[in-house]
Amino acid sequence: MKVAIVGASGAVGQEFLRVLAERNFPMDDLVLFGSQRSAGTKYTFRGKEYEVKLLQHGDDFKDVDIAFTSAGAGTSKEFAEDITKYGAVMIDNSSAFRMDDDVPLVVPECNAEDALNRPRGIIANPNCTTIMMVVVLQPLENISHIKRIHIASYQSASGAGAAAMQELQEQYHEIVEGKPVTVKKFPHQLAYNVIPQIDVFQPNGYTKEEMKMFNETRKIMHSDVKCSAMCVRVSSLRAHSESVWIETEKPISVEEAQKAIAAAPGCTLQDDPANLVYPMPLDTAGKDDIFVGRVRKDLADDCGLTFWLSGDQIRKGAALNAVQIAEYLIKVGNVK
């Protein structure tokens, strides 16, 4: 088993290396690819040093079985043919192919089998906020069909990459030192602030990030559910959180919901408000599961539930989900 990572020097690329090592992923060889800027950089994996190769058109993926790509949509589109032409499975973390009819969009806890039908050799990793939400929605969908979702996300700097995380930290230092605040990765200063915009605005007034949640949720869950989102950037460093309201066809009790979430793969119930126990990004950063708390009935809807969740955007929201897809393919013998 030969594995490639495209975008090895980025935040998600580095998380791929950590997740593959921690999970003892079954592989015999590893090759790292990057841009002109990162080519030549060396990383240690399982005690062996690997040098990042320049990503270029050619036959570099000829012997690769699985390629994890996280270098942006433009790069994924440009190099998809090079990556897949000899049979490698491309598990892509960008938005390039998510809504293409002939590319499965997969969260293993919800629709692992979709990964088996990949005409172009590509499997898309969903948007981080969508992944985190559907992992929790699936056990509730199994009880009663979810008709509507309203969601407010509270997304950390990590969602904009490693440089954005560094910028947030620098902003706090600059403020303390009385220096002008550097703003490059966000539309406004993020330190001591929240920004009600993630990605660009669309003609309907929603951002691209918010529309991803609408469209991707329906594709992953094979559902007609409608999802209205408000995505907000907050000044936490790592791990996203979400407030979620759902309307189901039949009422689901709080106790039913808590029991289903607690038993669901990829979920941890952390719901004891009497003792101030609920998920927070400070605690969920670096963890694999999505943590859920504050489960309660929606006072505005007899068939409604509302809950809070928090999870690590770089792990389950990106690298871990992709690795779990690969693990599923290996388990069922569906790699070349």
CSV table of C-alpha atoms in Angstrom, one decimal:
chain,number,residue,atom,x,y,z
A,1,MET,CA,0.0,0.0,0.0
A,2,LYS,CA,1.5,3.3,-1.2
A,3,VAL,CA,0.0,6.5,0.1
A,4,ALA,CA,0.5,10.1,-1.2
A,5,ILE,CA,-0.3,13.3,0.5
A,6,VAL,CA,-0.7,16.4,-1.8
A,7,GLY,CA,-0.4,19.6,0.2
A,8,ALA,CA,1.8,18.0,2.8
A,9,SER,CA,3.0,21.2,4.4
A,10,GLY,CA,-0.4,22.7,5.1
A,11,ALA,CA,-2.4,22.4,8.3
A,12,VAL,CA,-4.5,19.5,7.0
A,13,GLY,CA,-1.5,17.9,5.3
A,14,GLN,CA,0.3,17.9,8.6
A,15,GLU,CA,-2.7,16.5,10.3
A,16,PHE,CA,-2.8,13.7,7.7
A,17,LEU,CA,0.6,12.6,8.9
A,18,ARG,CA,-0.4,12.7,12.6
A,19,VAL,CA,-3.7,10.8,12.0
A,20,LEU,CA,-2.0,8.1,9.8
A,21,ALA,CA,0.6,7.6,12.4
A,22,GLU,CA,-1.8,7.5,15.4
A,23,ARG,CA,-4.1,5.1,13.7
A,24,ASN,CA,-1.3,2.8,12.4
A,25,PHE,CA,-2.7,3.1,8.9
A,26,PRO,CA,-1.7,0.0,6.9
A,27,MET,CA,0.8,1.3,4.4
A,28,ASP,CA,4.2,0.4,3.1
A,29,ASP,CA,5.4,3.6,1.5
A,30,LEU,CA,4.6,7.3,1.6
A,31,VAL,CA,5.3,10.1,-0.9
A,32,LEU,CA,4.7,13.8,-0.1
A,33,PHE,CA,3.9,16.5,-2.6
A,34,GLY,CA,3.8,20.3,-2.4
A,35,SER,CA,4.1,23.6,-4.1
A,36,GLN,CA,7.3,25.3,-5.2
A,37,ARG,CA,7.4,26.9,-1.8
A,38,SER,CA,7.3,23.7,0.2
A,39,ALA,CA,9.2,21.4,-2.1
A,40,GLY,CA,12.3,20.2,-0.4
A,41,THR,CA,10.9,20.4,3.1
A,42,LYS,CA,11.5,17.3,5.1
A,43,TYR,CA,9.1,15.6,7.6
A,44,THR,CA,9.6,12.6,9.8
A,45,PHE,CA,6.9,9.9,9.7
A,46,ARG,CA,7.2,6.6,11.7
A,47,GLY,CA,10.9,7.3,12.3
A,48,LYS,CA,11.7,7.8,8.6
A,49,GLU,CA,12.4,11.1,6.9
A,50,TYR,CA,10.5,12.1,3.8
A,51,GLU,CA,11.2,15.0,1.5
A,52,VAL,CA,8.3,17.0,-0.1
A,53,LYS,CA,8.4,16.6,-3.9
A,54,LEU,CA,7.3,19.3,-6.3
A,55,LEU,CA,3.8,18.5,-7.6
A,56,GLN,CA,3.9,18.5,-11.4
A,57,HIS,CA,2.3,16.8,-14.3
A,58,GLY,CA,3.7,13.4,-15.1
A,59,ASP,CA,3.7,9.8,-13.8
A,60,ASP,CA,4.6,10.4,-10.1
A,61,PHE,CA,1.3,8.7,-9.0
A,62,LYS,CA,1.8,5.5,-11.1
A,63,ASP,CA,2.3,3.2,-8.1
A,64,VAL,CA,0.1,5.2,-5.6
A,65,ASP,CA,-2.9,3.4,-4.2
A,66,ILE,CA,-4.5,6.2,-2.2
A,67,ALA,CA,-3.8,9.9,-2.6
A,68,PHE,CA,-5.0,12.4,0.1
A,69,THR,CA,-5.2,15.8,-1.5
A,70,SER,CA,-5.5,19.1,0.4
A,71,ALA,CA,-4.0,21.8,-1.7
A,72,GLY,CA,-7.0,23.8,-2.8
A,73,ALA,CA,-9.7,23.4,-5.4
A,74,GLY,CA,-7.6,24.7,-8.3
A,75,THR,CA,-4.8,22.3,-7.6
A,76,SER,CA,-7.2,19.4,-7.3
A,77,LYS,CA,-8.9,20.2,-10.6
A,78,GLU,CA,-5.6,20.7,-12.4
A,79,PHE,CA,-3.9,17.4,-11.2
A,80,ALA,CA,-6.9,15.1,-10.8
A,81,GLU,CA,-6.2,13.3,-14.0
A,82,ASP,CA,-2.5,12.8,-13.2
A,83,ILE,CA,-3.4,11.4,-9.7
A,84,THR,CA,-6.1,9.0,-10.9
A,85,LYS,CA,-5.0,7.8,-14.3
A,86,TYR,CA,-3.1,4.8,-13.0
A,87,GLY,CA,-5.8,3.7,-10.6
A,88,ALA,CA,-5.1,5.6,-7.4
A,89,VAL,CA,-8.1,6.6,-5.3
A,90,MET,CA,-8.1,10.4,-4.9
A,91,ILE,CA,-9.7,11.4,-1.6
A,92,ASP,CA,-10.0,15.2,-2.0
A,93,ASN,CA,-10.4,17.7,0.8
A,94,SER,CA,-11.2,20.7,-1.4
A,95,SER,CA,-14.5,21.9,-2.7
A,96,ALA,CA,-13.6,21.0,-6.3
A,97,PHE,CA,-15.7,18.0,-6.9
A,98,ARG,CA,-18.2,17.8,-3.9
A,99,MET,CA,-21.3,18.5,-5.9
A,100,ASP,CA,-20.4,16.6,-9.1
A,101,ASP,CA,-22.9,13.8,-9.7
A,102,ASP,CA,-20.2,11.3,-10.5
A,103,VAL,CA,-18.1,12.0,-7.4
A,104,PRO,CA,-19.3,10.5,-4.1
A,105,LEU,CA,-19.4,12.9,-1.1
A,106,VAL,CA,-18.7,10.8,2.0
A,107,VAL,CA,-18.9,10.8,5.7
A,108,PRO,CA,-18.3,7.2,6.8
A,109,GLU,CA,-20.7,7.3,9.7
A,110,CYS,CA,-23.5,8.3,7.3
A,111,ASN,CA,-22.9,7.0,3.8
A,112,ALA,CA,-19.7,4.9,3.6
A,113,GLU,CA,-21.0,2.7,0.8
A,114,ASP,CA,-21.2,5.7,-1.5
A,115,ALA,CA,-17.4,5.6,-1.7
A,116,LEU,CA,-17.6,2.3,-3.6
A,117,ASN,CA,-19.1,4.0,-6.7
A,118,ARG,CA,-16.5,6.5,-7.9
A,119,PRO,CA,-16.4,6.5,-11.8
A,120,ARG,CA,-13.6,9.1,-11.9
A,121,GLY,CA,-11.6,7.6,-9.1
A,122,ILE,CA,-12.3,10.6,-6.9
A,123,ILE,CA,-14.0,10.7,-3.5
A,124,ALA,CA,-14.8,14.1,-2.1
A,125,ASN,CA,-14.4,15.0,1.6
A,126,PRO,CA,-17.2,17.4,2.6
A,127,ASN,CA,-16.9,20.8,4.2
A,128,CYS,CA,-15.8,20.7,7.8
A,129,THR,CA,-19.0,22.2,9.3
A,130,THR,CA,-21.1,19.8,7.3
A,131,ILE,CA,-19.1,16.7,8.4
A,132,MET,CA,-19.5,17.6,12.0
A,133,MET,CA,-23.2,18.2,11.8
A,134,VAL,CA,-24.2,15.2,9.8
A,135,VAL,CA,-22.3,12.8,12.1
A,136,VAL,CA,-24.7,14.0,14.8
A,137,LEU,CA,-27.8,14.2,12.6
A,138,GLN,CA,-27.5,10.6,11.3
A,139,PRO,CA,-28.6,8.9,14.5
A,140,LEU,CA,-31.5,11.3,14.8
A,141,GLU,CA,-32.5,10.7,11.2
A,142,ASN,CA,-32.6,7.0,12.0
A,143,ILE,CA,-35.4,7.7,14.5
A,144,SER,CA,-37.4,10.2,12.4
A,145,HIS,CA,-36.8,11.9,9.1
A,146,ILE,CA,-35.3,15.4,9.5
A,147,LYS,CA,-37.3,18.0,7.5
A,148,ARG,CA,-35.6,21.2,8.4
A,149,ILE,CA,-32.3,22.4,9.9
A,150,HIS,CA,-31.3,25.8,11.2
A,151,ILE,CA,-27.7,26.2,12.2
A,152,ALA,CA,-25.4,28.9,13.5
A,153,SER,CA,-21.7,27.9,13.3
A,154,TYR,CA,-18.9,29.3,15.4
A,155,GLN,CA,-15.8,28.6,13.3
A,156,SER,CA,-12.3,28.9,14.6
A,157,ALA,CA,-9.3,30.4,12.9
A,158,SER,CA,-8.1,26.9,11.9
A,159,GLY,CA,-10.8,26.8,9.3
A,160,ALA,CA,-8.8,29.3,7.3
A,161,GLY,CA,-5.5,27.3,7.5
A,162,ALA,CA,-2.3,27.4,9.4
A,163,ALA,CA,-1.4,31.0,8.4
A,164,ALA,CA,-4.8,32.2,9.7
A,165,MET,CA,-4.2,30.6,13.0
A,166,GLN,CA,-0.8,32.3,13.2
A,167,GLU,CA,-2.4,35.6,12.2
A,168,LEU,CA,-4.9,35.4,15.1
A,169,GLN,CA,-2.1,34.8,17.6
A,170,GLU,CA,-0.1,37.7,16.1
A,171,GLN,CA,-3.2,40.0,16.3
A,172,TYR,CA,-3.4,39.5,20.1
A,173,HIS,CA,0.3,40.2,20.5
A,174,GLU,CA,0.0,43.4,18.4
A,175,ILE,CA,-3.0,44.6,20.4
A,176,VAL,CA,-1.2,44.1,23.7
A,177,GLU,CA,1.9,45.8,22.4
A,178,GLY,CA,-0.1,48.7,20.9
A,179,LYS,CA,1.0,48.0,17.3
A,180,PRO,CA,-1.2,48.2,14.2
A,181,VAL,CA,-3.2,45.0,13.7
A,182,THR,CA,-2.3,42.8,10.8
A,183,VAL,CA,-5.3,41.7,8.7
A,184,LYS,CA,-4.6,39.5,5.7
A,185,LYS,CA,-6.4,36.1,6.1
A,186,PHE,CA,-9.8,37.5,7.3
A,187,PRO,CA,-12.0,40.3,6.0
A,188,HIS,CA,-11.7,42.1,9.4
A,189,GLN,CA,-9.7,41.8,12.6
A,190,LEU,CA,-10.6,38.6,14.3
A,191,ALA,CA,-9.0,39.1,17.7
A,192,TYR,CA,-11.6,40.2,20.3
A,193,ASN,CA,-14.2,40.0,17.5
A,194,VAL,CA,-16.6,37.7,15.6
A,195,ILE,CA,-17.1,38.0,11.8
A,196,PRO,CA,-20.5,37.0,10.3
A,197,GLN,CA,-18.9,36.0,7.0
A,198,ILE,CA,-17.1,32.8,5.9
A,199,ASP,CA,-16.3,32.7,2.2
A,200,VAL,CA,-17.8,34.9,-0.4
A,201,PHE,CA,-21.4,36.1,-0.5
A,202,GLN,CA,-23.8,34.6,-3.1
A,203,PRO,CA,-26.7,36.4,-4.9
A,204,ASN,CA,-29.2,35.1,-2.4
A,205,GLY,CA,-27.4,36.8,0.5
A,206,TYR,CA,-25.9,33.5,1.9
A,207,THR,CA,-22.2,32.9,1.8
A,208,LYS,CA,-20.6,30.1,-0.1
A,209,GLU,CA,-19.9,28.3,3.2
A,210,GLU,CA,-23.6,28.5,4.2
A,211,MET,CA,-24.7,27.1,0.8
A,212,LYS,CA,-22.3,24.2,1.2
A,213,MET,CA,-24.1,23.2,4.3
A,214,PHE,CA,-27.4,23.2,2.4
A,215,ASN,CA,-26.3,21.3,-0.6
A,216,GLU,CA,-23.8,18.9,0.9
A,217,THR,CA,-26.1,17.8,3.7
A,218,ARG,CA,-28.7,16.7,1.2
A,219,LYS,CA,-26.2,14.8,-0.9
A,220,ILE,CA,-24.6,13.0,2.0
A,221,MET,CA,-27.8,12.0,3.7
A,222,HIS,CA,-29.7,11.3,0.5
A,223,SER,CA,-32.4,13.6,1.8
A,224,ASP,CA,-34.7,16.4,0.8
A,225,VAL,CA,-33.9,18.2,4.1
A,226,LYS,CA,-33.6,22.0,3.9
A,227,CYS,CA,-30.8,23.7,5.8
A,228,SER,CA,-30.5,27.4,6.6
A,229,ALA,CA,-27.1,28.3,8.0
A,230,MET,CA,-25.4,31.4,9.5
A,231,CYS,CA,-21.6,30.8,9.5
A,232,VAL,CA,-19.6,32.9,11.8
A,233,ARG,CA,-15.8,33.2,12.4
A,234,VAL,CA,-14.9,33.4,16.0
A,235,SER,CA,-11.6,34.0,17.8
A,236,SER,CA,-11.0,30.5,19.1
A,237,LEU,CA,-7.8,29.0,17.6
A,238,ARG,CA,-8.9,25.4,16.8
A,239,ALA,CA,-12.1,23.4,16.8
A,240,HIS,CA,-15.5,24.6,15.5
A,241,SER,CA,-18.8,24.7,17.3
A,242,GLU,CA,-22.4,24.7,16.1
A,243,SER,CA,-25.9,25.5,17.4
A,244,VAL,CA,-28.3,23.3,15.6
A,245,TRP,CA,-32.1,23.3,15.5
A,246,ILE,CA,-33.9,20.5,13.7
A,247,GLU,CA,-37.5,19.7,12.8
A,248,THR,CA,-38.4,16.0,12.4
A,249,GLU,CA,-41.5,14.4,11.0
A,250,LYS,CA,-42.3,12.8,14.4
A,251,PRO,CA,-41.4,14.3,17.8
A,252,ILE,CA,-38.2,12.9,19.3
A,253,SER,CA,-37.9,13.1,23.1
A,254,VAL,CA,-34.7,14.6,24.7
A,255,GLU,CA,-34.0,11.2,26.2
A,256,GLU,CA,-34.3,9.4,22.9
A,257,ALA,CA,-32.0,11.9,21.2
A,258,GLN,CA,-29.4,11.7,24.0
A,259,LYS,CA,-29.5,7.9,23.9
A,260,ALA,CA,-29.1,7.8,20.1
A,261,ILE,CA,-26.3,10.3,20.1
A,262,ALA,CA,-24.4,8.6,22.9
A,263,ALA,CA,-24.5,5.3,21.0
A,264,ALA,CA,-23.6,6.7,17.6
A,265,PRO,CA,-20.2,6.2,16.1
A,266,GLY,CA,-18.1,9.3,16.1
A,267,CYS,CA,-20.2,11.0,18.8
A,268,THR,CA,-19.6,11.7,22.4
A,269,LEU,CA,-22.5,13.0,24.6
A,270,GLN,CA,-21.3,15.6,27.1
A,271,ASP,CA,-24.6,16.9,28.4
A,272,ASP,CA,-24.9,17.7,32.1
A,273,PRO,CA,-25.8,21.4,32.3
A,274,ALA,CA,-26.6,21.1,36.1
A,275,ASN,CA,-22.8,20.6,36.6
A,276,LEU,CA,-21.8,23.0,33.8
A,277,VAL,CA,-20.8,20.2,31.5
A,278,TYR,CA,-21.1,20.8,27.8
A,279,PRO,CA,-18.7,20.8,24.8
A,280,MET,CA,-16.3,23.6,24.2
A,281,PRO,CA,-13.6,24.1,21.5
A,282,LEU,CA,-11.0,24.5,24.2
A,283,ASP,CA,-11.6,20.9,25.2
A,284,THR,CA,-12.5,19.3,21.8
A,285,ALA,CA,-9.4,20.4,19.9
A,286,GLY,CA,-7.2,17.5,19.1
A,287,LYS,CA,-10.1,14.9,19.7
A,288,ASP,CA,-11.5,12.6,17.1
A,289,ASP,CA,-15.2,12.6,18.1
A,290,ILE,CA,-17.9,15.3,17.7
A,291,PHE,CA,-19.0,16.2,21.2
A,292,VAL,CA,-22.7,17.1,21.8
A,293,GLY,CA,-24.5,18.8,24.7
A,294,ARG,CA,-27.4,21.0,25.6
A,295,VAL,CA,-29.9,18.7,24.0
A,296,ARG,CA,-33.4,20.1,24.6
A,297,LYS,CA,-36.8,20.5,23.0
A,298,ASP,CA,-37.3,23.5,20.7
A,299,LEU,CA,-39.8,25.7,22.4
A,300,ALA,CA,-40.9,27.1,19.0
A,301,ASP,CA,-41.6,23.7,17.4
A,302,ASP,CA,-43.4,20.7,18.7
A,303,CYS,CA,-41.4,18.4,16.4
A,304,GLY,CA,-38.2,20.3,17.1
A,305,LEU,CA,-34.9,19.6,18.9
A,306,THR,CA,-32.0,21.8,19.5
A,307,PHE,CA,-28.4,21.0,20.6
A,308,TRP,CA,-24.9,22.2,20.7
A,309,LEU,CA,-21.9,20.5,19.2
A,310,SER,CA,-18.1,21.0,19.0
A,311,GLY,CA,-15.3,19.2,17.2
A,312,ASP,CA,-11.9,19.6,15.8
A,313,GLN,CA,-12.2,21.0,12.3
A,314,ILE,CA,-8.7,19.8,11.2
A,315,ARG,CA,-9.3,16.3,12.5
A,316,LYS,CA,-12.8,15.0,11.9
A,317,GLY,CA,-13.6,18.0,9.8
A,318,ALA,CA,-10.8,17.2,7.4
A,319,ALA,CA,-7.9,14.7,7.8
A,320,LEU,CA,-9.6,12.1,10.0
A,321,ASN,CA,-12.7,11.9,7.8
A,322,ALA,CA,-10.5,11.3,4.7
A,323,VAL,CA,-8.5,8.6,6.5
A,324,GLN,CA,-11.6,6.9,7.7
A,325,ILE,CA,-12.8,6.8,4.1
A,326,ALA,CA,-9.6,5.1,3.1
A,327,GLU,CA,-9.8,2.6,6.0
A,328,TYR,CA,-13.3,1.7,4.9
A,329,LEU,CA,-12.1,1.0,1.3
A,330,ILE,CA,-9.3,-1.2,2.7
A,331,LYS,CA,-11.7,-3.0,5.0
A,332,VAL,CA,-14.0,-4.0,2.1
A,333,GLY,CA,-11.2,-4.6,-0.3
A,334,ASN,CA,-12.0,-1.8,-2.6
A,335,VAL,CA,-8.6,-0.3,-3.4
A,336,LYS,CA,-6.8,-1.1,-6.6
